[in-house]
Amino acid sequence: QVQLVQSGGGSVQAGGSLRLSCAASGYTFRSRCAGWFRQVPGKEREEVAVIDSAGDTRHADSVKGRFTVSKDVANNTLSLQMNSLKPEDSAMYYCALYLTYRCSGSPSYWGQGAQVTVSS
């Protein structure tokens, strides 16, 4: 059984930093695409950043230069370092795991979510 357990998140002032982590059990981040999505009430969930099996990353234009996705294969964890946070980054953030090597299609597994709130 695959489980993605998230940690991190919280509240911060604009310009601050937060780090999200996601620990996987029952599956490995090593050979699959994984990433982070976010959602605000009334809007669709959107891709924030993904990293494929080769370690290649893709970041949404809105977070480029501020957020960094990474994975620790030895510990089977996925992280999202968020710097220079803006109020518009406030959302529920979800860890996601694909069953593909590349980041195509939709994720198959989701973490429980973590709220990030950025105040101005």
XYZ file of N, CA and C in Angstrom, residues 1-2 6 12 20 27 33 49 58 60 66 75 80 84 98-99 102 117:
54
model
N 0.843 -1.183 0.000
C 0.000 0.000 0.000
C 0.885 1.241 0.000
N 0.617 2.154 -0.935
C 1.410 3.367 -1.046
C 0.856 4.430 -0.113
N 3.028 13.886 4.452
C 3.628 15.208 4.348
C 3.934 15.806 5.718
N 3.659 32.175 7.438
C 4.880 32.972 7.344
C 4.531 34.322 6.747
N 8.538 22.073 2.634
C 7.615 20.949 2.700
C 8.377 19.663 2.433
N 6.421 2.502 -1.933
C 6.846 2.836 -3.286
C 8.077 3.719 -3.183
N 8.222 9.698 -11.403
C 8.046 11.141 -11.298
C 7.299 11.449 -10.011
N 5.664 22.070 -9.002
C 6.989 21.611 -9.407
C 7.005 20.096 -9.420
N 10.775 20.512 -13.324
C 9.946 21.483 -14.022
C 9.233 22.289 -12.957
N 6.615 25.646 -12.165
C 5.642 26.576 -12.731
C 6.276 27.955 -12.844
N 12.156 30.817 -7.103
C 11.807 30.939 -5.684
C 11.625 29.580 -5.020
N 16.625 8.324 1.459
C 15.602 8.362 2.497
C 14.186 8.315 1.935
N 10.112 20.380 -1.009
C 9.874 21.611 -1.751
C 10.364 22.755 -0.872
N 11.217 33.412 -0.640
C 10.600 34.653 -1.129
C 9.100 34.477 -1.314
N 3.646 9.876 -9.384
C 3.167 9.299 -10.638
C 3.620 7.828 -10.727
N 2.996 7.102 -11.608
C 3.447 5.746 -11.883
C 4.274 5.704 -13.162
N 8.540 9.588 -16.494
C 8.469 11.011 -16.811
C 7.181 11.588 -16.254
N 0.243 29.442 4.445
C -0.400 30.755 4.494
C 0.671 31.823 4.574
